[in-house]
Coordinates of C-alpha atoms (C1' of nucleotides) in Angstrom, one line a residue:
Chain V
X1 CA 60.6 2.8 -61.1
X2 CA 59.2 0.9 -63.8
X3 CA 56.5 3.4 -65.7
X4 CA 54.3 0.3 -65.7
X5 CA 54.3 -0.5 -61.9
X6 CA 54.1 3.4 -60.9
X7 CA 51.5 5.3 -59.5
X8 CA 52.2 8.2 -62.2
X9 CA 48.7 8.8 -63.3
X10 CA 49.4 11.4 -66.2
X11 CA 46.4 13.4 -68.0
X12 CA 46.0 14.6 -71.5
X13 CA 43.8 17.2 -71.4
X14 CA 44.1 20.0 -68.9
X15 CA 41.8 19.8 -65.6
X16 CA 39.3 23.0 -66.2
X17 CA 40.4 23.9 -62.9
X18 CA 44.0 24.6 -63.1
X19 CA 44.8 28.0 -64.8
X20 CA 48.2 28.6 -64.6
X21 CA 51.3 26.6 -65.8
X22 CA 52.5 25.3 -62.8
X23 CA 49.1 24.1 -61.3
X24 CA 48.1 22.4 -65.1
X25 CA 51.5 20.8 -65.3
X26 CA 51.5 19.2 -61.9
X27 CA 48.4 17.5 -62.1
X28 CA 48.5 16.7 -65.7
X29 CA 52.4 15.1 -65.0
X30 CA 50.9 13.5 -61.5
X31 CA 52.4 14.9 -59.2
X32 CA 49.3 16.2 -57.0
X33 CA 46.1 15.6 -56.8
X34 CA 43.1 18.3 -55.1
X35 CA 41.6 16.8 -52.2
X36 CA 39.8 20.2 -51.3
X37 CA 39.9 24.1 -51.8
X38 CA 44.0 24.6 -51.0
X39 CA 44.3 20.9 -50.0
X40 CA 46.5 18.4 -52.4
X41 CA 47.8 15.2 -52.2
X42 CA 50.9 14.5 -53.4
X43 CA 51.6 11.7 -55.6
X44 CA 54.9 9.5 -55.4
X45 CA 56.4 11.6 -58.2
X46 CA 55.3 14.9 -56.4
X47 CA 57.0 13.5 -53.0
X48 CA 59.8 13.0 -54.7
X49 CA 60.4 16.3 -55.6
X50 CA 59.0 17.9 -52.2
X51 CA 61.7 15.7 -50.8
X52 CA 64.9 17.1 -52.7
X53 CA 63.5 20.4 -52.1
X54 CA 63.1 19.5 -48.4
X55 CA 66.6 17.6 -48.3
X56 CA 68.7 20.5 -50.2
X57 CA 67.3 23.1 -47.9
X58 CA 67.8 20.5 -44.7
X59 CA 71.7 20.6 -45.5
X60 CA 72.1 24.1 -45.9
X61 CA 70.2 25.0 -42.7
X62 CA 72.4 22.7 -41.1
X63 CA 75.7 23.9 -42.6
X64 CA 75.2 27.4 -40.9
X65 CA 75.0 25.1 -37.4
X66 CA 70.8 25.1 -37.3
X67 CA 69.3 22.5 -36.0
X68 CA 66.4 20.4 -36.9
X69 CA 63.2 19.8 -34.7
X70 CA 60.0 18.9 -35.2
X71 CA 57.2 20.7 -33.4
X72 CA 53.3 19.6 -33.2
X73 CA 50.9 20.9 -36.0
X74 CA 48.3 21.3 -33.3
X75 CA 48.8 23.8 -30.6
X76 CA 47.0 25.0 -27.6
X77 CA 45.6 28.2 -27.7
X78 CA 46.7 29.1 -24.8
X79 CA 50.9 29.7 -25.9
X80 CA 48.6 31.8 -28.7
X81 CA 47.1 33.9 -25.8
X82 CA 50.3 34.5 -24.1
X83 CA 52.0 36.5 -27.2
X84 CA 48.5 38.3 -27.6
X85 CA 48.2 36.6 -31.1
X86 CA 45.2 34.8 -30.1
X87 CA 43.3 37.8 -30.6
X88 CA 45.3 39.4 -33.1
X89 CA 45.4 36.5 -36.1
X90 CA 42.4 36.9 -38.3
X91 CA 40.2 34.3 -39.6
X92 CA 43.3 32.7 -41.8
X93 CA 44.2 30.8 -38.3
X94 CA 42.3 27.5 -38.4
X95 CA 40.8 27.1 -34.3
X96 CA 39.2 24.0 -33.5
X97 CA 38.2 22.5 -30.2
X98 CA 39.0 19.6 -29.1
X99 CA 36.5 16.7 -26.6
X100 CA 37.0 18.5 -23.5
X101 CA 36.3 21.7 -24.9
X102 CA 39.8 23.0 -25.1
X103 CA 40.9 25.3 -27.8
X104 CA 42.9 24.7 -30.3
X105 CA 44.7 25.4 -33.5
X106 CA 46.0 24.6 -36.1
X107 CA 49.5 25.9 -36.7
X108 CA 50.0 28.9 -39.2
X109 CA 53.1 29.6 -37.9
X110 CA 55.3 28.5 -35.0
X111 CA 57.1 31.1 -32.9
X112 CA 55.1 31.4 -30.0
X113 CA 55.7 27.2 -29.3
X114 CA 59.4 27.9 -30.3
X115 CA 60.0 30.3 -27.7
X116 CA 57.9 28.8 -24.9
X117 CA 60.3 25.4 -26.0
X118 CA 63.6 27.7 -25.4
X119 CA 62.6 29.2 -22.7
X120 CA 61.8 25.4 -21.0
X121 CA 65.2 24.7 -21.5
X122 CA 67.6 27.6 -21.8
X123 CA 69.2 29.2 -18.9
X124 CA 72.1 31.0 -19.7
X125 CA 73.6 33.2 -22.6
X126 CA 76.4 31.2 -22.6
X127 CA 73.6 28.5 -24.1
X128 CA 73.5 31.0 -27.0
X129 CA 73.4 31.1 -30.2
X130 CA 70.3 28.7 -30.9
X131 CA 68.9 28.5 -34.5
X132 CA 66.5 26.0 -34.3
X133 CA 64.1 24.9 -37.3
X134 CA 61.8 22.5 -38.7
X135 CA 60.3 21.1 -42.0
X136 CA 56.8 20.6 -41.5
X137 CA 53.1 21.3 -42.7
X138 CA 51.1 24.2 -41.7
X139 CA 47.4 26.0 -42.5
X140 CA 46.4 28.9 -43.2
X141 CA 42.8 29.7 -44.1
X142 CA 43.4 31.5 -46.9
X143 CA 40.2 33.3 -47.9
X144 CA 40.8 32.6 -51.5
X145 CA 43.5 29.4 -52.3
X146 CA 44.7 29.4 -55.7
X147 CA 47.4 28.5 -58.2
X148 CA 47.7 25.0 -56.8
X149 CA 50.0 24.5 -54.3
X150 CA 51.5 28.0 -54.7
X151 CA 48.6 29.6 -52.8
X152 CA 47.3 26.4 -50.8
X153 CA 45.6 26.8 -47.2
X154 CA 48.0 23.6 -46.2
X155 CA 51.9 23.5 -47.1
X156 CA 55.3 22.5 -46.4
X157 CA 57.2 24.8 -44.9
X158 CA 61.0 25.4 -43.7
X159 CA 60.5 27.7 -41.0
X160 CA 63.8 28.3 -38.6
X161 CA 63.7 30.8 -35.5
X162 CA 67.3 32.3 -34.1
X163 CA 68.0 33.4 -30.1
X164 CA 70.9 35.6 -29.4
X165 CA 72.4 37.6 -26.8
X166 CA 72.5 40.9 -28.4
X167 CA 71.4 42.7 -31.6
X168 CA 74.9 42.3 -33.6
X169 CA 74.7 38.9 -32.7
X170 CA 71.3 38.9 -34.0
X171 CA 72.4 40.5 -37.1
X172 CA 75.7 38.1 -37.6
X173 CA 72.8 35.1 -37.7
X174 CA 70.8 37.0 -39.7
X175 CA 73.9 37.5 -42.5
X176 CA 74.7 33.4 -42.3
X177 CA 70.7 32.6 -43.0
X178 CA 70.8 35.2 -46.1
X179 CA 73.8 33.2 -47.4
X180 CA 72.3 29.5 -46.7
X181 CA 69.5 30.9 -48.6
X182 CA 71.2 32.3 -51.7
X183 CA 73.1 28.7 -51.5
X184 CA 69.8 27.2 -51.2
X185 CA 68.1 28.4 -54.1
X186 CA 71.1 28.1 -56.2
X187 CA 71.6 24.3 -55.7
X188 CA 68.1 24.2 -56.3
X189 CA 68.8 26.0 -60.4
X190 CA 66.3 28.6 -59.9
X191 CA 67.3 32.7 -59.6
X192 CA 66.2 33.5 -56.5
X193 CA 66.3 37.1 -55.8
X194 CA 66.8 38.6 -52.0
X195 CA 64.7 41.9 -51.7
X196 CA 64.3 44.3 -49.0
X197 CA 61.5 43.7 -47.4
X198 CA 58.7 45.5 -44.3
X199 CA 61.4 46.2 -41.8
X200 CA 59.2 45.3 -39.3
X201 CA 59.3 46.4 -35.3
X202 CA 63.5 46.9 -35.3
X203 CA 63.9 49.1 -38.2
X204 CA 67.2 48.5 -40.5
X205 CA 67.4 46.8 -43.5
X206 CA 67.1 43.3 -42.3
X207 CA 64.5 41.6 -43.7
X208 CA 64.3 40.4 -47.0
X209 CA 62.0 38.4 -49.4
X210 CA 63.6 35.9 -52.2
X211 CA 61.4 36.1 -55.3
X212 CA 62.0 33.2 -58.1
X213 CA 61.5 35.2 -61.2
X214 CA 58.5 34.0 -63.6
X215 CA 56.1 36.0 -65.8
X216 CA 53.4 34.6 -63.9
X217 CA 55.0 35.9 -60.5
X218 CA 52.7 37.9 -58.7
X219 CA 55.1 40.7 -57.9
X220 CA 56.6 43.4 -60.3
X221 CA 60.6 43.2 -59.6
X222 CA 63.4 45.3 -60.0
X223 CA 67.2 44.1 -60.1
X224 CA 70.5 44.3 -60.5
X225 CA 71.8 41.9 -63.1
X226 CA 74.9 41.5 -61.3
X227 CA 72.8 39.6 -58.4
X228 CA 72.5 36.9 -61.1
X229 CA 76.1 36.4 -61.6
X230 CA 77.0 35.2 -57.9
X231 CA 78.1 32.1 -56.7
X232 CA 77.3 31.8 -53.5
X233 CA 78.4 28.0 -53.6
X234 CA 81.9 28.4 -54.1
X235 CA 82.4 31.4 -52.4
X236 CA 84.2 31.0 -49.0
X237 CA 83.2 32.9 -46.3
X238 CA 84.2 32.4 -42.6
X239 CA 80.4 32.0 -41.2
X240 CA 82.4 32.9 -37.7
X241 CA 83.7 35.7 -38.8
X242 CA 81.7 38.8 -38.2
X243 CA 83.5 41.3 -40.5
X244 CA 83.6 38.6 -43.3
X245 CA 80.2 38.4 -43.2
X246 CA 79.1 41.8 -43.0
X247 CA 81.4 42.3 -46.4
X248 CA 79.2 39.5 -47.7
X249 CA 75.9 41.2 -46.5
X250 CA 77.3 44.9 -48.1
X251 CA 78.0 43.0 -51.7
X252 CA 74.5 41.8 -51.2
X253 CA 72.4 44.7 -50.3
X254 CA 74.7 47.2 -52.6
X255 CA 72.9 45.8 -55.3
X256 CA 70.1 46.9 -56.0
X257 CA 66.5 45.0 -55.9
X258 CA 62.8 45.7 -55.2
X259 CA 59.5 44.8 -55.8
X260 CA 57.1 47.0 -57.4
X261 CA 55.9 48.0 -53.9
X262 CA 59.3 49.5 -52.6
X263 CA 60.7 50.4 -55.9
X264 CA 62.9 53.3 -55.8
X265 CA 63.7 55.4 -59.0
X266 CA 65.8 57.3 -58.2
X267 CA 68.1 54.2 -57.5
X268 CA 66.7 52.2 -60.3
X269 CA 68.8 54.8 -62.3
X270 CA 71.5 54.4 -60.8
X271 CA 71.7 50.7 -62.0
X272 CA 73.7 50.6 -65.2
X273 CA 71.4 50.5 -68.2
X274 CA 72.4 46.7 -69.5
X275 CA 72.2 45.6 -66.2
X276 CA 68.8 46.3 -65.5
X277 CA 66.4 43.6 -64.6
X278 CA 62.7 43.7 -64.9
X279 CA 59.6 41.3 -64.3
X280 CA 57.8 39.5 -62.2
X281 CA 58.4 37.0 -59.2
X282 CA 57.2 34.6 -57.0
X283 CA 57.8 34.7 -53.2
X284 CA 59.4 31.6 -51.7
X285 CA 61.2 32.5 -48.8
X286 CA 61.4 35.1 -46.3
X287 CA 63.6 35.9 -43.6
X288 CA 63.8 38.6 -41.0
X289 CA 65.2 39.9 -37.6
X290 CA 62.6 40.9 -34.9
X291 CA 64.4 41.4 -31.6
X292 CA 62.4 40.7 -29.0
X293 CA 59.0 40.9 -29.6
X294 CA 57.9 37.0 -28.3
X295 CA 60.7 36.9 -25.6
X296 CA 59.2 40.0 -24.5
X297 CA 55.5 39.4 -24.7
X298 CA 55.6 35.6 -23.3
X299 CA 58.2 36.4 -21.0
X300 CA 61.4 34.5 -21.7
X301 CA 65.1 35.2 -20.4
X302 CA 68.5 33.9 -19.7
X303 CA 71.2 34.8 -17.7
X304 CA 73.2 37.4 -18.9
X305 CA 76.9 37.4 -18.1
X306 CA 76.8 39.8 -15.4
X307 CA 73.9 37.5 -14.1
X308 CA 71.1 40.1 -14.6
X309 CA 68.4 38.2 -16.7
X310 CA 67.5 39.3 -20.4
X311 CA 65.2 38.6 -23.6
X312 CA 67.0 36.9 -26.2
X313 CA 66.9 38.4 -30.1
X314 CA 65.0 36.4 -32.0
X315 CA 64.6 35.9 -35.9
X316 CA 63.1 34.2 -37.9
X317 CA 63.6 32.6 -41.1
X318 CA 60.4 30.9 -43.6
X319 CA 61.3 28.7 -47.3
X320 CA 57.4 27.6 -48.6
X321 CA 58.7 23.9 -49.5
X322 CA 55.5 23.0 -51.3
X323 CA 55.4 26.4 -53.1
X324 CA 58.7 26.0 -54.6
X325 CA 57.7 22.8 -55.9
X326 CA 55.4 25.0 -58.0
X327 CA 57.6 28.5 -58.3
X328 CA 60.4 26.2 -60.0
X329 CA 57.7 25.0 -62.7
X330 CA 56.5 28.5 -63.4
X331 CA 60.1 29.5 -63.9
X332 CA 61.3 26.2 -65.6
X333 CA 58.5 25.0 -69.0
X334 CA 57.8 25.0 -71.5
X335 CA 54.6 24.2 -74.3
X336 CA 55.2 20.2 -74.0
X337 CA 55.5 20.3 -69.9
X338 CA 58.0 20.9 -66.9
X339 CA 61.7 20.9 -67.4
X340 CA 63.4 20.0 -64.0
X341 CA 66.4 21.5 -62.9
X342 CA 68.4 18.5 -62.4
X343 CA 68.0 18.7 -58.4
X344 CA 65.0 18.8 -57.8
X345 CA 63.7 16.4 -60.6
X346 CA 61.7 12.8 -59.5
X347 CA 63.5 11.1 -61.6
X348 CA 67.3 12.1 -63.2
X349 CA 66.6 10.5 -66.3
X350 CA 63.4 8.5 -68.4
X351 CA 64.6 5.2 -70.2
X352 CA 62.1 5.1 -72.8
X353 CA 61.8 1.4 -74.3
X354 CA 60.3 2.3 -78.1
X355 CA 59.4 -1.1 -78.7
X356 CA 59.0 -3.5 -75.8
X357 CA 58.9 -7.1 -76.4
X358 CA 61.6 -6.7 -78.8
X359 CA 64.7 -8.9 -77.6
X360 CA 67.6 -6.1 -78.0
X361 CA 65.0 -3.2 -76.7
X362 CA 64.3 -5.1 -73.4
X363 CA 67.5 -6.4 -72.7
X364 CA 69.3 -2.7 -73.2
X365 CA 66.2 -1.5 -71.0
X366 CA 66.7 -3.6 -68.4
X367 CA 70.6 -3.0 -68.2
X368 CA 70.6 0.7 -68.3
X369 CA 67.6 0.5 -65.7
X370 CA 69.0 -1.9 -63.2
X371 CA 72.2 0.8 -63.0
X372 CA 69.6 2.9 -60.8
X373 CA 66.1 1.8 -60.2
X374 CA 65.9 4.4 -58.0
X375 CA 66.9 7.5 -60.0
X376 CA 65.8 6.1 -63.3
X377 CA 62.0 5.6 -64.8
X378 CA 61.7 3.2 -66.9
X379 CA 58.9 3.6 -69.7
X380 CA 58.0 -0.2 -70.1
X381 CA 54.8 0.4 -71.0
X382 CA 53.5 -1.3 -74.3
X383 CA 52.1 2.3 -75.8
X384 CA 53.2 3.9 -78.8
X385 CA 56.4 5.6 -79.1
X386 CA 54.4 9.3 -79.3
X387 CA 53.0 8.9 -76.4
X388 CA 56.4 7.9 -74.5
X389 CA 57.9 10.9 -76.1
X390 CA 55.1 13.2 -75.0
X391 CA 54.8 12.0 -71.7
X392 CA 58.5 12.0 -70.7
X393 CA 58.5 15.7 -72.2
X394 CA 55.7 16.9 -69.7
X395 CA 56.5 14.4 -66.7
X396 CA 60.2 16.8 -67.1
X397 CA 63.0 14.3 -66.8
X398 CA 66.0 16.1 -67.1
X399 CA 67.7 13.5 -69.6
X400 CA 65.6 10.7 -71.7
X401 CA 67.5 7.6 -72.6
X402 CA 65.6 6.6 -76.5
X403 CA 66.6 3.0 -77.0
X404 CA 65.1 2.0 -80.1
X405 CA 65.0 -1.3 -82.2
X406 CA 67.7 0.0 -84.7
X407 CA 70.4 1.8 -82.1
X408 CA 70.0 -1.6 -79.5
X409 CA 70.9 -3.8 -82.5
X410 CA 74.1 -1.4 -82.6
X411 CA 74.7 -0.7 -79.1
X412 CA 73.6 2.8 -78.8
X413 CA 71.1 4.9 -77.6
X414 CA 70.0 8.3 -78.0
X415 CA 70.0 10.8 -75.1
X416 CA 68.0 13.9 -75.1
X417 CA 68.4 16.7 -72.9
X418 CA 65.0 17.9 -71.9
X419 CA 66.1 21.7 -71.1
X420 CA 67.7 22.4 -74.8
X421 CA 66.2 19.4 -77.0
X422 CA 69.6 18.2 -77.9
X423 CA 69.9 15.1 -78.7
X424 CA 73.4 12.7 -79.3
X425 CA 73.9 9.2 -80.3
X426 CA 76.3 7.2 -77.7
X427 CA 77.1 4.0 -76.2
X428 CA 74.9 3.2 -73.3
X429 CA 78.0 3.8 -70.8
X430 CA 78.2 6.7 -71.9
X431 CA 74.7 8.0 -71.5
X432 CA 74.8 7.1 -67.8
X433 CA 78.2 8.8 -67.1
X434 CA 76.4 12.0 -68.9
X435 CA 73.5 11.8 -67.1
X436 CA 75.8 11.2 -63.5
X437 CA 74.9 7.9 -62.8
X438 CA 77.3 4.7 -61.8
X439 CA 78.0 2.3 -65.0
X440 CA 76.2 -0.7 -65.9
X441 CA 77.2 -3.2 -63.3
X442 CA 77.4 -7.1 -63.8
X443 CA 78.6 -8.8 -67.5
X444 CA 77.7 -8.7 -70.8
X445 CA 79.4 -5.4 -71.5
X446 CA 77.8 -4.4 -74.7
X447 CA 74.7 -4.8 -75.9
X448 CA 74.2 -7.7 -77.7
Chain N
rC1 C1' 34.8 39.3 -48.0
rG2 C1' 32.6 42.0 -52.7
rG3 C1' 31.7 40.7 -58.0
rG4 C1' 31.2 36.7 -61.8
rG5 C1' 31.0 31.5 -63.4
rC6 C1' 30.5 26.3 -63.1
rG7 C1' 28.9 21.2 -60.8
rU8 C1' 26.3 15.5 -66.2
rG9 C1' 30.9 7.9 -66.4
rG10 C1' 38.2 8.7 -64.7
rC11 C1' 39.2 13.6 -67.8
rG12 C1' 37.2 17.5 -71.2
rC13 C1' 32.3 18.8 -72.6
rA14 C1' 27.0 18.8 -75.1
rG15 C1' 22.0 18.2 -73.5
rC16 C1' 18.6 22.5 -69.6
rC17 C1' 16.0 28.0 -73.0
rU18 C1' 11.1 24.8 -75.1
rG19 C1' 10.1 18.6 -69.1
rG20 C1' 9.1 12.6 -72.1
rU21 C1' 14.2 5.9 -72.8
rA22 C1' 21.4 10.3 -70.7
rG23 C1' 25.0 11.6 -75.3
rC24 C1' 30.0 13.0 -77.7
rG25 C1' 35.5 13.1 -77.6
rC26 C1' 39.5 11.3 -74.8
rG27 C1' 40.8 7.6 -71.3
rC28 C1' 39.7 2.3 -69.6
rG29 C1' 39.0 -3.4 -70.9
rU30 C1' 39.3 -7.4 -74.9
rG31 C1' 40.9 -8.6 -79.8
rU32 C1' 43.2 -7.3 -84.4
rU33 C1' 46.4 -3.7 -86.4
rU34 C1' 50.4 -0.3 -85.9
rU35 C1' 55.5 0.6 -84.1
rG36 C1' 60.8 6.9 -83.7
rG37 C1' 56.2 12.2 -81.7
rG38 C1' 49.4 11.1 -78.3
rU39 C1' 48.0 4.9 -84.8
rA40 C1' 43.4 2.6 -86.8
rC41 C1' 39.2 -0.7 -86.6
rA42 C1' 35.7 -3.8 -83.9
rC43 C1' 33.4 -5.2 -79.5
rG44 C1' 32.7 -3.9 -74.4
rA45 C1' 32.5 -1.9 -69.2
rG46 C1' 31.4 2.4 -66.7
rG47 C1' 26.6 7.6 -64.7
rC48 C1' 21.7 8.6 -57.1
rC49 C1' 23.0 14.3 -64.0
rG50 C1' 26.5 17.9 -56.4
rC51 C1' 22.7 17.4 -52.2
rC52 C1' 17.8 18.3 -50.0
rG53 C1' 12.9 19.8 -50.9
rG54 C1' 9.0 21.6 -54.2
rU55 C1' 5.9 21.8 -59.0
rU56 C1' 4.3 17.9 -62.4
rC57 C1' 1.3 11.9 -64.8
rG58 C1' 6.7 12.5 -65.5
rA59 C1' 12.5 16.6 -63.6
rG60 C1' 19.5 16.3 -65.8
rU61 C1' 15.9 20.1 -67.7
rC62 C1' 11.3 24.4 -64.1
rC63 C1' 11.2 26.7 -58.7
rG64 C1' 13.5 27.2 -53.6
rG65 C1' 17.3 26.2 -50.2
rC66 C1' 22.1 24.1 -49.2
rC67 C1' 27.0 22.3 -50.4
rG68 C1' 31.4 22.2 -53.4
rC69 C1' 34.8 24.1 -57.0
rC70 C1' 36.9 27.9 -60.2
rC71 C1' 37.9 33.1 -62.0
rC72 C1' 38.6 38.8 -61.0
rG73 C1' 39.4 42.1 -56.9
rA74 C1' 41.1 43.1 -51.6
rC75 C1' 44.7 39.8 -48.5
rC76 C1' 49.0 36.5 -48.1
rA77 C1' 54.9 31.5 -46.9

RNA sequence: CGGGGCGUGGCGCAGCCUGGUAGCGCGCGUGUUUUGGGUACACGAGGCCGCCGGUUCGAGUCCGGCCGCCCCGACCA
């Protein structure tokens, strides 16, 4: 995208709304805008980044064999009334009526319409395992939004729901959506911490919360170092294979991790002394193991095997998309803006053009920029060089490309890594195969 | 939901106490200048002062009501 073209409305001075980093830095780089209390708009850099969020945790839900729907954002009360939640959800659930005086809602959550959409359709246990999920907006009426779109009343959501046959079957899908989530988070560069969480109506230890650490989390956190040092993204573990995957879910849990809530000190101790964590966290995802709870109240079953019909074990399994968007900036700036991790960033890299109308400057720009007009921004504006600089720091490319009147005469650019400040001199071939992208295509070969 | 605060050009704010022609900085437009870290000068555009009602000769300013937004707490993907 050319800088000059985009709708990447950046501000200088900080909205008196936004308080903390994340919030400041996303309207400030344009990425969102407030439409009302919890509400935002996202801007075409902000999408961007939702997006490969959404796409990164899309491939991973798929690699453990889930599959993607997409359910309504409006549903009838009447699936509500069935699980007894109706009644039971507070004010947060957003109820409207529609013309014909039906009620309705808007959804806060989505396993009532998930199960009544299995149990449409599935028969028999031999239909089973199912681990459905979708990508998709939902409302709560938080009582008081904040921190941007880390505590909206609307946001994106990954929220996946599993039906087995039994509980260890339960359990062995419960293991694979712990690992597509510590793969998840790591492809996206932030820590992400599983901790035990509420064990809810089954007991046992599965249910955890991931926590991105950041000293603006609102959770106290307690960890293992050693949690940091996996990775889950090379290790290979047979997703069919029950006892592999209960070895994975031992080296997990053996570690230790809490939040302040649920902290333990008598096991803290345990922890050896250098690798002892401590700080604060942000929740972003959230998985846990229910049994039967909706099969039971809204009266689902299958076929078992010996033809007697039972209620499936369900799970289920919540990433806040949008709130990531803003957990990775808490974790990941600094005094001059955001520093995207190199996944999740709009753009991989910013050309910035020092001194447009300037034959060499424009001609370098234009080459390095028609590589990848898609991954690359393009500062063609005609503002001062300062401004460029500032703005690329705070918009958070991941790489800038500096071509300036002096290096274009000579071929070369400068290339600065946002997350360290480095900065080295190279040929402009070589700043895109740093950066990861294809070579200049077409003739001319050097700069002129 | 308890407590506190704020609504004035796009953004950040002053003006309100003590009523009398709506201001400042940034941004925006035009021109000149400048050209490696938010440059300088000149000219210019842009405002139902959140909304409704009241007091008054006169309300951004005083009074009442309403709406919206933010912060602290309780609650939460």
């Amino acid at each position: 995208m050319r800088l000059s073209r985009g709708f990447l409305p950046t501000l200088k001075e900080n909205p008196a709304e936004a308080q903390i980093a994340s919030h400041r830095l996303m309207l400030r780089a344009g990425l969102i805008r407030q439409t009302a209390a919890g509400i935002y708009a996202w801007l075409p850099a902000g999408l961007r980044v939702l997006r490969n969020i959404a796409q990164i945790v899309r491939e991973e839900q798929d690699a453990i064999g889930a599959q993607e729907v997409l359910m309504p954002t409006l549903q009838p009360a009447e699936l509500w009334r069935r699980s007894g939640r109706y009644e039971a959800y507070g004010p947060e659930m957003l109820r409207l009526t529609d013309r014909h005086e039906r009620d309705l809602l808007y959804g806060p959550t989505n396993e009532e319409m998930i199960t009544d959409l299995f149990g449409q359709s599935v028969r028999s246990y031999r239909e089973l395992p199912q681990v459905l999920y979708q990508i998709h907006w939902k409302f709560r009426d938080e009582v008081r939004p904040r921190f941007g779109v880390m505590r909206g009343r609307e946001f994106l959501m990954k929220d996946a729901y599993s039906f087995d046959t039994d509980p260890e079957a339960a359990v062995a899908t419960y293991r694979r959506m712990l690992l597509a989530y510590l793969r998840t988070f790591q492809r996206l560069g932030v820590a992400a911490i599983p901790m035990v969480a509420d064990a809810g109506p089954i007991g046992g230890n599965h249910s955890h919360e991931f926590i991105i650490l950041a000293p603006t989390g609102e959770s106290g956190v307690f960890y293992d170092g050693g949690l940091e040092e996996q990775d889950w993204l090379s290790s290979e573990i047979d997703l069919a294979d029950r006892e592999a995957l209960a070895g994975f879910f031992t080296r997990v849990t053996s570690l230790y991790a809490a939040t302040d809530e649920k902290h333990d000190e008598a096991a803290w101790a345990e922890v050896p002394a250098d690798r002892r964590r401590e700080g604060r966290g942000i929740e972003v995802g959230h998985i846990f193991y229910f049994g039967t709870k909706y099969t039971e109240s809204m009266g689902i079953s299958v076929s078992g095997a010996d033809g007697a019909p039972f209620h499936p074990e369900m799970g289920s399994y919540g990433i806040g998309v949008s709130r990531l968007a803003g957990a990775i900036i808490e974790a990941s700036h600094d005094e001059a803006g955001i520093i995207w991790p190199d996944a999740v960033a709009p753009y991989k890299a910013a050309i910035l053009n020092l001194k447009p109308g300037d034959a060499g400057c424009d001609a370098l720009c234009e080459r390095l920029y028609g590589a990848s007009p898609d991954a690359l921004l393009l500062d063609d504006r005609s503002e001062r060089a300062g401004v460029k600089f500032n703005d690329a720091d705070l918009m958070g490319h991941p790489w800038q490309v500096i071509v300036g009147p002096r290096g274009a005469a000579a071929g070369r650019v400068e290339l600065k890594r946002r997350a360290t400040g480095e900065r080295v001199e190279l040929s402009p071939e070589e700043a895109l195969e740093r950066i990861g992208l294809p070579a200049v295509g077409g003739p001319g070969g050097h700069a002129a």
